[in-house]
Amino acid sequence: LRPRDLPYKVMFPGPTGTNAVEAALKLARKVKGRESVVSFTNAFHGMSLGSLAVTGNAFKRAGAGIPLVHGTPMPFDNYFDGTVPDFLWFERLLEDQGSGLNKPAAVIVETVQGEGGINVARAEWLRALQELCHRQDMLLIVDDIQMGCGRTGGFFSFEEAGIVPDIVTLSKSISGYGLPMSLCLFKPELDIWEPGEHNGTFRGNNPAFVTAAAALDAYWADGQMEKQTLARGEQVEQTLLAICAEHHDEVAGVRGRGLVRGLEFTDPTRAARVCRHAFGLGLLVETSGALDEVVKLLPPLTVSEDELDEGLAVLARSVHETR
């Protein structure tokens, strides 16, 4: 935080990502005194009830078994393929006294939607979203659980856009060793909980603190990890573009930033077949997107150039052999 001049307080809300999201939502509502939180189409923020309420995927939401309330979805970047101005619908609802939209406490967003199909928000879209939040007195929450900790290049995925969210959630890679850990970062002025007002069991896994500190020291003492991730990301992108060119009638496009990439298929069943075939050849990839139409690649950030080439060759073979 210090090299980035980020003044956040650090909270350890529990072992999993959804714990961090629940803490962020709860804090935002307490600070603003409002219930509604805006999320975006194809968002994924977790599997507990509060997180599911701001998740878009119908299959995941159905698991709740009850109505999911106090979450309002808005169109994510490029949802209308650039045919309407950014935030036109959102701003109109906020400004229209007859819209029926309760004033939101906060907006929660992923800079790259991992489970939603590797949908990348443009830097200018994120900056405009931050400006809208400031203008309308809403807190901006960035869910960096999957895309933070260097996945897109910089340590935080929002760095490229030059924004400073009010609240940030981190998990997954933060422990550096696959141990359970999640963090909720928030600006000091939002620290209004009384001692014990938001507590619980298993807030701090001691080995995870050790491995997280070691990982930060080993990989983030300089800019080498960021440079390597961007270089490896370019390596993946070039291979995916070549696959797309060879199978242009079946592959709709390539998506992603850094070392999170996606290959979109016109037929969702084809994406599933590619993943199964790759698994049989020793490569672990998965589908994402509303229809599971995207093959999602999340290589380890420590992957070598040769290892990455080997994995990409398996992927290319899997696409070819499932035609």
PDB file of C-alpha atoms in Angstrom:
ATOM      1  CA  LEU A   1       0.000   0.000   0.000  1.00  0.00           C
ATOM      2  CA  ARG A   2       2.752   2.474   0.936  1.00  0.00           C
ATOM      3  CA  PRO A   3       4.504   2.606  -2.489  1.00  0.00           C
ATOM      4  CA  ARG A   4       1.109   3.234  -4.093  1.00  0.00           C
ATOM      5  CA  ASP A   5       0.183   5.930  -1.553  1.00  0.00           C
ATOM      6  CA  LEU A   6      -2.970   4.021  -0.636  1.00  0.00           C
ATOM      7  CA  PRO A   7      -4.123   4.851   2.906  1.00  0.00           C
ATOM      8  CA  TYR A   8      -6.357   1.820   3.431  1.00  0.00           C
ATOM      9  CA  LYS A   9      -6.975   0.181   6.763  1.00  0.00           C
ATOM     10  CA  VAL A  10      -6.674  -3.606   6.569  1.00  0.00           C
ATOM     11  CA  MET A  11      -9.328  -5.918   7.989  1.00  0.00           C
ATOM     12  CA  PHE A  12      -9.174  -9.715   8.137  1.00  0.00           C
ATOM     13  CA  PRO A  13     -12.854 -10.651   7.751  1.00  0.00           C
ATOM     14  CA  GLY A  14     -12.444 -14.426   7.424  1.00  0.00           C
ATOM     15  CA  PRO A  15     -10.884 -17.191   5.359  1.00  0.00           C
ATOM     16  CA  THR A  16     -12.802 -16.857   2.081  1.00  0.00           C
ATOM     17  CA  GLY A  17     -13.500 -14.265  -0.576  1.00  0.00           C
ATOM     18  CA  THR A  18     -17.206 -14.078   0.121  1.00  0.00           C
ATOM     19  CA  ASN A  19     -16.396 -13.114   3.742  1.00  0.00           C
ATOM     20  CA  ALA A  20     -14.539 -10.081   2.414  1.00  0.00           C
ATOM     21  CA  VAL A  21     -17.424  -9.136   0.118  1.00  0.00           C
ATOM     22  CA  GLU A  22     -19.972  -9.497   2.927  1.00  0.00           C
ATOM     23  CA  ALA A  23     -17.842  -7.233   5.124  1.00  0.00           C
ATOM     24  CA  ALA A  24     -17.575  -4.648   2.332  1.00  0.00           C
ATOM     25  CA  LEU A  25     -21.335  -4.633   1.717  1.00  0.00           C
ATOM     26  CA  LYS A  26     -22.149  -4.478   5.410  1.00  0.00           C
ATOM     27  CA  LEU A  27     -19.719  -1.618   6.039  1.00  0.00           C
ATOM     28  CA  ALA A  28     -20.928   0.390   3.027  1.00  0.00           C
ATOM     29  CA  ARG A  29     -24.540   0.090   4.167  1.00  0.00           C
ATOM     30  CA  LYS A  30     -23.684   1.127   7.711  1.00  0.00           C
ATOM     31  CA  VAL A  31     -21.642   4.130   6.551  1.00  0.00           C
ATOM     32  CA  LYS A  32     -24.302   5.417   4.147  1.00  0.00           C
ATOM     33  CA  GLY A  33     -27.415   4.269   6.003  1.00  0.00           C
ATOM     34  CA  ARG A  34     -28.913   2.756   2.844  1.00  0.00           C
ATOM     35  CA  GLU A  35     -29.654  -0.848   1.852  1.00  0.00           C
ATOM     36  CA  SER A  36     -29.323  -0.996  -1.939  1.00  0.00           C
ATOM     37  CA  VAL A  37     -26.042  -1.904  -3.659  1.00  0.00           C
ATOM     38  CA  VAL A  38     -25.568  -1.715  -7.421  1.00  0.00           C
ATOM     39  CA  SER A  39     -23.695  -4.500  -9.197  1.00  0.00           C
ATOM     40  CA  PHE A  40     -23.290  -5.346 -12.871  1.00  0.00           C
ATOM     41  CA  THR A  41     -24.497  -7.849 -15.423  1.00  0.00           C
ATOM     42  CA  ASN A  42     -22.457 -11.090 -15.383  1.00  0.00           C
ATOM     43  CA  ALA A  43     -20.883 -10.184 -12.041  1.00  0.00           C
ATOM     44  CA  PHE A  44     -19.741 -12.808  -9.557  1.00  0.00           C
ATOM     45  CA  HIS A  45     -19.009 -11.868  -5.956  1.00  0.00           C
ATOM     46  CA  GLY A  46     -19.504 -15.029  -3.897  1.00  0.00           C
ATOM     47  CA  MET A  47     -21.892 -17.747  -2.774  1.00  0.00           C
ATOM     48  CA  SER A  48     -23.228 -16.476   0.566  1.00  0.00           C
ATOM     49  CA  LEU A  49     -26.560 -14.642   0.498  1.00  0.00           C
ATOM     50  CA  GLY A  50     -25.309 -11.058   0.489  1.00  0.00           C
ATOM     51  CA  SER A  51     -22.703 -11.793  -2.165  1.00  0.00           C
ATOM     52  CA  LEU A  52     -25.202 -13.750  -4.261  1.00  0.00           C
ATOM     53  CA  ALA A  53     -27.562 -10.770  -4.214  1.00  0.00           C
ATOM     54  CA  VAL A  54     -24.955  -8.811  -6.204  1.00  0.00           C
ATOM     55  CA  THR A  55     -24.056 -11.766  -8.455  1.00  0.00           C
ATOM     56  CA  GLY A  56     -25.556 -12.016 -11.929  1.00  0.00           C
ATOM     57  CA  ASN A  57     -25.342 -15.721 -12.796  1.00  0.00           C
ATOM     58  CA  ALA A  58     -28.815 -17.292 -12.693  1.00  0.00           C
ATOM     59  CA  PHE A  59     -27.505 -20.776 -11.862  1.00  0.00           C
ATOM     60  CA  LYS A  60     -25.545 -19.524  -8.849  1.00  0.00           C
ATOM     61  CA  ARG A  61     -28.421 -17.327  -7.658  1.00  0.00           C
ATOM     62  CA  ALA A  62     -30.865 -20.236  -7.805  1.00  0.00           C
ATOM     63  CA  GLY A  63     -28.866 -22.000  -5.107  1.00  0.00           C
ATOM     64  CA  ALA A  64     -29.985 -19.429  -2.527  1.00  0.00           C
ATOM     65  CA  GLY A  65     -33.450 -20.949  -2.214  1.00  0.00           C
ATOM     66  CA  ILE A  66     -34.937 -17.584  -1.215  1.00  0.00           C
ATOM     67  CA  PRO A  67     -35.416 -14.207  -2.919  1.00  0.00           C
ATOM     68  CA  LEU A  68     -32.177 -12.225  -3.105  1.00  0.00           C
ATOM     69  CA  VAL A  69     -32.788  -8.599  -2.165  1.00  0.00           C
ATOM     70  CA  HIS A  70     -31.097  -5.190  -1.904  1.00  0.00           C
ATOM     71  CA  GLY A  71     -29.017  -5.687  -5.050  1.00  0.00           C
ATOM     72  CA  THR A  72     -29.675  -3.824  -8.312  1.00  0.00           C
ATOM     73  CA  PRO A  73     -27.934  -4.912 -11.548  1.00  0.00           C
ATOM     74  CA  MET A  74     -26.739  -2.387 -14.122  1.00  0.00           C
ATOM     75  CA  PRO A  75     -25.125  -2.943 -17.561  1.00  0.00           C
ATOM     76  CA  PHE A  76     -21.393  -3.723 -17.442  1.00  0.00           C
ATOM     77  CA  ASP A  77     -18.973  -2.076 -19.855  1.00  0.00           C
ATOM     78  CA  ASN A  78     -19.815  -2.865 -23.495  1.00  0.00           C
ATOM     79  CA  TYR A  79     -23.010  -4.694 -22.516  1.00  0.00           C
ATOM     80  CA  PHE A  80     -24.747  -2.906 -25.392  1.00  0.00           C
ATOM     81  CA  ASP A  81     -21.732  -3.286 -27.721  1.00  0.00           C
ATOM     82  CA  GLY A  82     -21.008   0.448 -27.612  1.00  0.00           C
ATOM     83  CA  THR A  83     -24.384   1.441 -29.061  1.00  0.00           C
ATOM     84  CA  VAL A  84     -25.365   3.642 -26.085  1.00  0.00           C
ATOM     85  CA  PRO A  85     -23.319   6.040 -23.920  1.00  0.00           C
ATOM     86  CA  ASP A  86     -21.711   4.605 -20.795  1.00  0.00           C
ATOM     87  CA  PHE A  87     -23.971   4.719 -17.711  1.00  0.00           C
ATOM     88  CA  LEU A  88     -26.898   6.243 -19.628  1.00  0.00           C
ATOM     89  CA  TRP A  89     -29.408   3.890 -17.985  1.00  0.00           C
ATOM     90  CA  PHE A  90     -27.753   4.066 -14.548  1.00  0.00           C
ATOM     91  CA  GLU A  91     -27.624   7.866 -14.472  1.00  0.00           C
ATOM     92  CA  ARG A  92     -31.174   8.212 -15.734  1.00  0.00           C
ATOM     93  CA  LEU A  93     -32.495   5.956 -12.975  1.00  0.00           C
ATOM     94  CA  LEU A  94     -30.525   7.874 -10.350  1.00  0.00           C
ATOM     95  CA  GLU A  95     -31.813  11.240 -11.528  1.00  0.00           C
ATOM     96  CA  ASP A  96     -35.440  10.290 -12.259  1.00  0.00           C
ATOM     97  CA  GLN A  97     -37.589  10.608  -9.127  1.00  0.00           C
ATOM     98  CA  GLY A  98     -40.061   8.213 -10.721  1.00  0.00           C
ATOM     99  CA  SER A  99     -37.585   5.441 -11.551  1.00  0.00           C
ATOM    100  CA  GLY A 100     -38.261   3.410  -8.414  1.00  0.00           C
ATOM    101  CA  LEU A 101     -34.532   3.021  -7.721  1.00  0.00           C
ATOM    102  CA  ASN A 102     -33.646   3.474  -4.071  1.00  0.00           C
ATOM    103  CA  LYS A 103     -30.490   5.565  -3.626  1.00  0.00           C
ATOM    104  CA  PRO A 104     -27.657   3.002  -3.482  1.00  0.00           C
ATOM    105  CA  ALA A 105     -25.142   2.896  -0.666  1.00  0.00           C
ATOM    106  CA  ALA A 106     -22.432   1.593  -2.965  1.00  0.00           C
ATOM    107  CA  VAL A 107     -21.468   0.147  -6.326  1.00  0.00           C
ATOM    108  CA  ILE A 108     -19.475  -3.090  -6.470  1.00  0.00           C
ATOM    109  CA  VAL A 109     -17.494  -3.980  -9.587  1.00  0.00           C
ATOM    110  CA  GLU A 110     -14.833  -6.331 -10.959  1.00  0.00           C
ATOM    111  CA  THR A 111     -12.357  -4.713 -13.337  1.00  0.00           C
ATOM    112  CA  VAL A 112     -12.272  -8.029 -15.216  1.00  0.00           C
ATOM    113  CA  GLN A 113     -15.212 -10.374 -14.747  1.00  0.00           C
ATOM    114  CA  GLY A 114     -13.613 -13.776 -14.244  1.00  0.00           C
ATOM    115  CA  GLU A 115     -16.651 -16.027 -13.829  1.00  0.00           C
ATOM    116  CA  GLY A 116     -18.729 -13.777 -16.086  1.00  0.00           C
ATOM    117  CA  GLY A 117     -16.672 -14.538 -19.200  1.00  0.00           C
ATOM    118  CA  ILE A 118     -13.378 -12.586 -18.905  1.00  0.00           C
ATOM    119  CA  ASN A 119     -15.161  -9.312 -19.633  1.00  0.00           C
ATOM    120  CA  VAL A 120     -12.645  -6.468 -19.361  1.00  0.00           C
ATOM    121  CA  ALA A 121     -13.752  -3.024 -18.213  1.00  0.00           C
ATOM    122  CA  ARG A 122     -12.003  -0.198 -20.059  1.00  0.00           C
ATOM    123  CA  ALA A 123      -9.904   2.169 -17.957  1.00  0.00           C
ATOM    124  CA  GLU A 124     -12.013   5.134 -19.061  1.00  0.00           C
ATOM    125  CA  TRP A 125     -15.196   3.277 -18.068  1.00  0.00           C
ATOM    126  CA  LEU A 126     -13.799   2.652 -14.577  1.00  0.00           C
ATOM    127  CA  ARG A 127     -12.777   6.295 -14.218  1.00  0.00           C
ATOM    128  CA  ALA A 128     -16.249   7.414 -15.260  1.00  0.00           C
ATOM    129  CA  LEU A 129     -17.771   4.987 -12.759  1.00  0.00           C
ATOM    130  CA  GLN A 130     -15.657   6.430  -9.953  1.00  0.00           C
ATOM    131  CA  GLU A 131     -16.680   9.959 -10.941  1.00  0.00           C
ATOM    132  CA  LEU A 132     -20.355   8.924 -10.961  1.00  0.00           C
ATOM    133  CA  CYS A 133     -20.016   7.383  -7.499  1.00  0.00           C
ATOM    134  CA  HIS A 134     -18.408  10.546  -6.123  1.00  0.00           C
ATOM    135  CA  ARG A 135     -21.059  12.756  -7.705  1.00  0.00           C
ATOM    136  CA  GLN A 136     -23.948  10.647  -6.413  1.00  0.00           C
ATOM    137  CA  ASP A 137     -22.518  10.018  -2.907  1.00  0.00           C
ATOM    138  CA  MET A 138     -22.089   6.265  -3.413  1.00  0.00           C
ATOM    139  CA  LEU A 139     -19.102   4.233  -2.241  1.00  0.00           C
ATOM    140  CA  LEU A 140     -17.079   2.394  -4.886  1.00  0.00           C
ATOM    141  CA  ILE A 141     -16.138  -1.196  -4.014  1.00  0.00           C
ATOM    142  CA  VAL A 142     -13.677  -3.052  -6.249  1.00  0.00           C
ATOM    143  CA  ASP A 143     -13.813  -6.819  -5.870  1.00  0.00           C
ATOM    144  CA  ASP A 144     -10.195  -7.774  -6.565  1.00  0.00           C
ATOM    145  CA  ILE A 145     -10.468 -11.278  -5.140  1.00  0.00           C
ATOM    146  CA  GLN A 146      -9.717 -13.020  -8.433  1.00  0.00           C
ATOM    147  CA  MET A 147      -8.028 -10.223 -10.405  1.00  0.00           C
ATOM    148  CA  GLY A 148      -5.902  -8.648  -7.688  1.00  0.00           C
ATOM    149  CA  CYS A 149      -2.497  -9.698  -6.316  1.00  0.00           C
ATOM    150  CA  GLY A 150      -0.849  -9.230  -9.714  1.00  0.00           C
ATOM    151  CA  ARG A 151      -3.177 -11.220 -11.953  1.00  0.00           C
ATOM    152  CA  THR A 152      -3.563  -8.378 -14.490  1.00  0.00           C
ATOM    153  CA  GLY A 153      -0.040  -6.986 -14.087  1.00  0.00           C
ATOM    154  CA  GLY A 154      -0.065  -4.404 -11.298  1.00  0.00           C
ATOM    155  CA  PHE A 155      -0.698  -5.631  -7.767  1.00  0.00           C
ATOM    156  CA  PHE A 156      -4.210  -4.162  -7.851  1.00  0.00           C
ATOM    157  CA  SER A 157      -6.192  -4.585 -11.048  1.00  0.00           C
ATOM    158  CA  PHE A 158      -7.532  -1.019 -10.815  1.00  0.00           C
ATOM    159  CA  GLU A 159      -4.084   0.606 -10.910  1.00  0.00           C
ATOM    160  CA  GLU A 160      -4.105   0.852 -14.709  1.00  0.00           C
ATOM    161  CA  ALA A 161      -7.251   2.993 -14.565  1.00  0.00           C
ATOM    162  CA  GLY A 162      -5.768   5.349 -11.976  1.00  0.00           C
ATOM    163  CA  ILE A 163      -8.747   5.067  -9.633  1.00  0.00           C
ATOM    164  CA  VAL A 164      -8.796   4.752  -5.839  1.00  0.00           C
ATOM    165  CA  PRO A 165     -11.814   2.721  -4.672  1.00  0.00           C
ATOM    166  CA  ASP A 166     -13.332   3.358  -1.267  1.00  0.00           C
ATOM    167  CA  ILE A 167     -13.263  -0.361  -0.419  1.00  0.00           C
ATOM    168  CA  VAL A 168     -11.239  -3.223  -1.938  1.00  0.00           C
ATOM    169  CA  THR A 169     -11.616  -6.964  -1.364  1.00  0.00           C
ATOM    170  CA  LEU A 170      -8.721  -9.419  -1.766  1.00  0.00           C
ATOM    171  CA  SER A 171      -8.382 -13.186  -1.351  1.00  0.00           C
ATOM    172  CA  LYS A 172      -7.230 -16.207  -3.420  1.00  0.00           C
ATOM    173  CA  SER A 173      -3.557 -15.406  -4.204  1.00  0.00           C
ATOM    174  CA  ILE A 174      -3.002 -13.058  -1.259  1.00  0.00           C
ATOM    175  CA  SER A 175      -1.719 -15.810   1.067  1.00  0.00           C
ATOM    176  CA  GLY A 176       0.950 -16.761  -1.470  1.00  0.00           C
ATOM    177  CA  TYR A 177       0.640 -20.457  -0.687  1.00  0.00           C
ATOM    178  CA  GLY A 178      -2.976 -21.459  -1.232  1.00  0.00           C
ATOM    179  CA  LEU A 179      -3.861 -20.998   2.428  1.00  0.00           C
ATOM    180  CA  PRO A 180      -7.197 -19.450   3.480  1.00  0.00           C
ATOM    181  CA  MET A 181      -7.025 -15.670   3.782  1.00  0.00           C
ATOM    182  CA  SER A 182      -9.145 -12.724   2.722  1.00  0.00           C
ATOM    183  CA  LEU A 183      -8.791  -8.994   3.265  1.00  0.00           C
ATOM    184  CA  CYS A 184     -11.130  -6.030   3.218  1.00  0.00           C
ATOM    185  CA  LEU A 185      -9.317  -2.735   2.647  1.00  0.00           C
ATOM    186  CA  PHE A 186     -11.129   0.542   3.266  1.00  0.00           C
ATOM    187  CA  LYS A 187     -10.386   4.234   3.562  1.00  0.00           C
ATOM    188  CA  PRO A 188      -9.747   5.373   7.160  1.00  0.00           C
ATOM    189  CA  GLU A 189     -12.831   7.575   7.306  1.00  0.00           C
ATOM    190  CA  LEU A 190     -15.002   4.484   6.784  1.00  0.00           C
ATOM    191  CA  ASP A 191     -13.663   2.792   9.925  1.00  0.00           C
ATOM    192  CA  ILE A 192     -16.830   3.261  11.980  1.00  0.00           C
ATOM    193  CA  TRP A 193     -17.403  -0.222  13.406  1.00  0.00           C
ATOM    194  CA  GLU A 194     -17.140  -0.482  17.166  1.00  0.00           C
ATOM    195  CA  PRO A 195     -14.836  -3.171  18.588  1.00  0.00           C
ATOM    196  CA  GLY A 196     -16.565  -6.523  18.195  1.00  0.00           C
ATOM    197  CA  GLU A 197     -19.304  -5.150  15.930  1.00  0.00           C
ATOM    198  CA  HIS A 198     -18.098  -7.307  13.032  1.00  0.00           C
ATOM    199  CA  ASN A 199     -16.200 -10.321  14.326  1.00  0.00           C
ATOM    200  CA  GLY A 200     -16.247 -14.102  14.035  1.00  0.00           C
ATOM    201  CA  THR A 201     -14.406 -17.409  14.108  1.00  0.00           C
ATOM    202  CA  PHE A 202     -11.257 -18.114  12.057  1.00  0.00           C
ATOM    203  CA  ARG A 203     -10.524 -14.480  11.255  1.00  0.00           C
ATOM    204  CA  GLY A 204      -6.778 -15.023  10.993  1.00  0.00           C
ATOM    205  CA  ASN A 205      -5.018 -18.190   9.827  1.00  0.00           C
ATOM    206  CA  ASN A 206      -1.549 -17.843  11.351  1.00  0.00           C
ATOM    207  CA  PRO A 207       0.371 -19.830   8.689  1.00  0.00           C
ATOM    208  CA  ALA A 208      -1.353 -17.721   6.007  1.00  0.00           C
ATOM    209  CA  PHE A 209       0.018 -14.537   7.597  1.00  0.00           C
ATOM    210  CA  VAL A 210       3.522 -16.003   7.373  1.00  0.00           C
ATOM    211  CA  THR A 211       3.234 -17.141   3.753  1.00  0.00           C
ATOM    212  CA  ALA A 212       1.491 -13.925   2.667  1.00  0.00           C
ATOM    213  CA  ALA A 213       4.287 -11.794   4.115  1.00  0.00           C
ATOM    214  CA  ALA A 214       6.900 -14.032   2.485  1.00  0.00           C
ATOM    215  CA  ALA A 215       5.168 -13.801  -0.904  1.00  0.00           C
ATOM    216  CA  LEU A 216       4.972 -10.005  -0.729  1.00  0.00           C
ATOM    217  CA  ASP A 217       8.664  -9.819   0.159  1.00  0.00           C
ATOM    218  CA  ALA A 218       9.698 -12.298  -2.535  1.00  0.00           C
ATOM    219  CA  TYR A 219       7.606 -11.085  -5.453  1.00  0.00           C
ATOM    220  CA  TRP A 220       6.638  -7.461  -4.814  1.00  0.00           C
ATOM    221  CA  ALA A 221       9.802  -5.831  -3.494  1.00  0.00           C
ATOM    222  CA  ASP A 222      10.385  -4.501  -7.025  1.00  0.00           C
ATOM    223  CA  GLY A 223       8.560  -4.344 -10.361  1.00  0.00           C
ATOM    224  CA  GLN A 224       9.844  -7.629 -11.777  1.00  0.00           C
ATOM    225  CA  MET A 225       6.666  -9.640 -11.154  1.00  0.00           C
ATOM    226  CA  GLU A 226       4.526  -7.053 -12.933  1.00  0.00           C
ATOM    227  CA  LYS A 227       6.864  -7.000 -15.945  1.00  0.00           C
ATOM    228  CA  GLN A 228       6.937 -10.793 -16.112  1.00  0.00           C
ATOM    229  CA  THR A 229       3.151 -11.081 -15.887  1.00  0.00           C
ATOM    230  CA  LEU A 230       2.638  -8.585 -18.695  1.00  0.00           C
ATOM    231  CA  ALA A 231       5.196 -10.410 -20.861  1.00  0.00           C
ATOM    232  CA  ARG A 232       3.614 -13.805 -20.194  1.00  0.00           C
ATOM    233  CA  GLY A 233       0.204 -12.299 -20.878  1.00  0.00           C
ATOM    234  CA  GLU A 234       1.382 -11.111 -24.283  1.00  0.00           C
ATOM    235  CA  GLN A 235       2.687 -14.627 -24.949  1.00  0.00           C
ATOM    236  CA  VAL A 236      -0.750 -16.093 -24.180  1.00  0.00           C
ATOM    237  CA  GLU A 237      -2.568 -13.469 -26.233  1.00  0.00           C
ATOM    238  CA  GLN A 238      -0.509 -14.125 -29.355  1.00  0.00           C
ATOM    239  CA  THR A 239      -1.205 -17.861 -29.162  1.00  0.00           C
ATOM    240  CA  LEU A 240      -4.922 -17.306 -28.616  1.00  0.00           C
ATOM    241  CA  LEU A 241      -5.083 -14.903 -31.554  1.00  0.00           C
ATOM    242  CA  ALA A 242      -3.418 -17.548 -33.734  1.00  0.00           C
ATOM    243  CA  ILE A 243      -5.979 -20.136 -32.592  1.00  0.00           C
ATOM    244  CA  CYS A 244      -8.757 -17.637 -33.295  1.00  0.00           C
ATOM    245  CA  ALA A 245      -7.435 -16.993 -36.816  1.00  0.00           C
ATOM    246  CA  GLU A 246      -7.180 -20.707 -37.575  1.00  0.00           C
ATOM    247  CA  HIS A 247     -10.667 -21.470 -36.234  1.00  0.00           C
ATOM    248  CA  HIS A 248     -12.361 -18.162 -37.071  1.00  0.00           C
ATOM    249  CA  ASP A 249     -15.677 -19.852 -37.870  1.00  0.00           C
ATOM    250  CA  GLU A 250     -15.849 -21.367 -34.369  1.00  0.00           C
ATOM    251  CA  VAL A 251     -13.915 -18.968 -32.129  1.00  0.00           C
ATOM    252  CA  ALA A 252     -15.654 -15.637 -31.620  1.00  0.00           C
ATOM    253  CA  GLY A 253     -12.801 -13.764 -29.998  1.00  0.00           C
ATOM    254  CA  VAL A 254     -10.033 -13.394 -27.440  1.00  0.00           C
ATOM    255  CA  ARG A 255     -10.416 -11.565 -24.126  1.00  0.00           C
ATOM    256  CA  GLY A 256      -8.397 -10.648 -21.077  1.00  0.00           C
ATOM    257  CA  ARG A 257      -5.530  -8.749 -19.443  1.00  0.00           C
ATOM    258  CA  GLY A 258      -2.238  -9.938 -18.023  1.00  0.00           C
ATOM    259  CA  LEU A 259      -2.433 -13.598 -17.055  1.00  0.00           C
ATOM    260  CA  VAL A 260      -6.196 -13.938 -17.183  1.00  0.00           C
ATOM    261  CA  ARG A 261      -7.316 -14.758 -20.705  1.00  0.00           C
ATOM    262  CA  GLY A 262     -10.350 -16.189 -22.430  1.00  0.00           C
ATOM    263  CA  LEU A 263     -11.172 -17.857 -25.728  1.00  0.00           C
ATOM    264  CA  GLU A 264     -14.820 -17.323 -26.674  1.00  0.00           C
ATOM    265  CA  PHE A 265     -16.572 -20.015 -28.735  1.00  0.00           C
ATOM    266  CA  THR A 266     -19.700 -19.534 -30.812  1.00  0.00           C
ATOM    267  CA  ASP A 267     -20.968 -22.888 -29.486  1.00  0.00           C
ATOM    268  CA  PRO A 268     -20.805 -23.177 -25.675  1.00  0.00           C
ATOM    269  CA  THR A 269     -20.710 -26.976 -25.849  1.00  0.00           C
ATOM    270  CA  ARG A 270     -17.488 -26.699 -27.808  1.00  0.00           C
ATOM    271  CA  ALA A 271     -15.854 -24.776 -24.968  1.00  0.00           C
ATOM    272  CA  ALA A 272     -16.777 -27.575 -22.570  1.00  0.00           C
ATOM    273  CA  ARG A 273     -15.375 -30.200 -24.942  1.00  0.00           C
ATOM    274  CA  VAL A 274     -12.108 -28.287 -25.256  1.00  0.00           C
ATOM    275  CA  CYS A 275     -11.759 -28.136 -21.462  1.00  0.00           C
ATOM    276  CA  ARG A 276     -12.449 -31.856 -21.066  1.00  0.00           C
ATOM    277  CA  HIS A 277     -10.011 -32.745 -23.841  1.00  0.00           C
ATOM    278  CA  ALA A 278      -7.308 -30.506 -22.367  1.00  0.00           C
ATOM    279  CA  PHE A 279      -7.788 -32.111 -18.953  1.00  0.00           C
ATOM    280  CA  GLY A 280      -7.186 -35.517 -20.514  1.00  0.00           C
ATOM    281  CA  LEU A 281      -3.917 -34.158 -21.893  1.00  0.00           C
ATOM    282  CA  GLY A 282      -2.834 -32.809 -18.513  1.00  0.00           C
ATOM    283  CA  LEU A 283      -3.939 -29.166 -18.765  1.00  0.00           C
ATOM    284  CA  LEU A 284      -6.423 -27.677 -16.318  1.00  0.00           C
ATOM    285  CA  VAL A 285      -8.663 -24.971 -17.827  1.00  0.00           C
ATOM    286  CA  GLU A 286     -12.328 -24.195 -17.214  1.00  0.00           C
ATOM    287  CA  THR A 287     -15.315 -22.518 -18.804  1.00  0.00           C
ATOM    288  CA  SER A 288     -16.815 -19.187 -17.797  1.00  0.00           C
ATOM    289  CA  GLY A 289     -19.494 -16.812 -19.043  1.00  0.00           C
ATOM    290  CA  ALA A 290     -23.273 -16.788 -18.794  1.00  0.00           C
ATOM    291  CA  LEU A 291     -23.504 -19.760 -21.169  1.00  0.00           C
ATOM    292  CA  ASP A 292     -20.088 -21.281 -20.326  1.00  0.00           C
ATOM    293  CA  GLU A 293     -19.001 -20.158 -23.772  1.00  0.00           C
ATOM    294  CA  VAL A 294     -15.495 -19.003 -22.799  1.00  0.00           C
ATOM    295  CA  VAL A 295     -12.457 -21.177 -22.085  1.00  0.00           C
ATOM    296  CA  LYS A 296     -10.736 -19.407 -19.200  1.00  0.00           C
ATOM    297  CA  LEU A 297      -6.965 -19.483 -18.656  1.00  0.00           C
ATOM    298  CA  LEU A 298      -5.438 -18.490 -15.302  1.00  0.00           C
ATOM    299  CA  PRO A 299      -1.831 -19.736 -15.341  1.00  0.00           C
ATOM    300  CA  PRO A 300       0.254 -19.392 -12.172  1.00  0.00           C
ATOM    301  CA  LEU A 301       1.963 -16.002 -12.060  1.00  0.00           C
ATOM    302  CA  THR A 302       5.241 -17.848 -11.480  1.00  0.00           C
ATOM    303  CA  VAL A 303       4.898 -19.902 -14.686  1.00  0.00           C
ATOM    304  CA  SER A 304       8.012 -20.057 -16.856  1.00  0.00           C
ATOM    305  CA  GLU A 305       8.053 -19.237 -20.551  1.00  0.00           C
ATOM    306  CA  ASP A 306       8.668 -22.895 -21.447  1.00  0.00           C
ATOM    307  CA  GLU A 307       5.884 -24.146 -19.174  1.00  0.00           C
ATOM    308  CA  LEU A 308       3.504 -21.632 -20.675  1.00  0.00           C
ATOM    309  CA  ASP A 309       4.439 -22.697 -24.205  1.00  0.00           C
ATOM    310  CA  GLU A 310       3.788 -26.314 -23.265  1.00  0.00           C
ATOM    311  CA  GLY A 311       0.363 -25.519 -21.841  1.00  0.00           C
ATOM    312  CA  LEU A 312      -0.619 -23.355 -24.802  1.00  0.00           C
ATOM    313  CA  ALA A 313       0.395 -26.155 -27.184  1.00  0.00           C
ATOM    314  CA  VAL A 314      -1.971 -28.495 -25.325  1.00  0.00           C
ATOM    315  CA  LEU A 315      -4.750 -25.920 -25.602  1.00  0.00           C
ATOM    316  CA  ALA A 316      -4.194 -25.463 -29.342  1.00  0.00           C
ATOM    317  CA  ARG A 317      -4.199 -29.227 -29.797  1.00  0.00           C
ATOM    318  CA  SER A 318      -7.422 -29.535 -27.796  1.00  0.00           C
ATOM    319  CA  VAL A 319      -9.169 -26.942 -29.958  1.00  0.00           C
ATOM    320  CA  HIS A 320      -7.987 -28.701 -33.122  1.00  0.00           C
ATOM    321  CA  GLU A 321      -8.935 -32.202 -31.956  1.00  0.00           C
ATOM    322  CA  THR A 322     -12.470 -31.264 -30.854  1.00  0.00           C
ATOM    323  CA  ARG A 323     -13.530 -29.850 -34.218  1.00  0.00           C
TER     324      ARG A 323
END
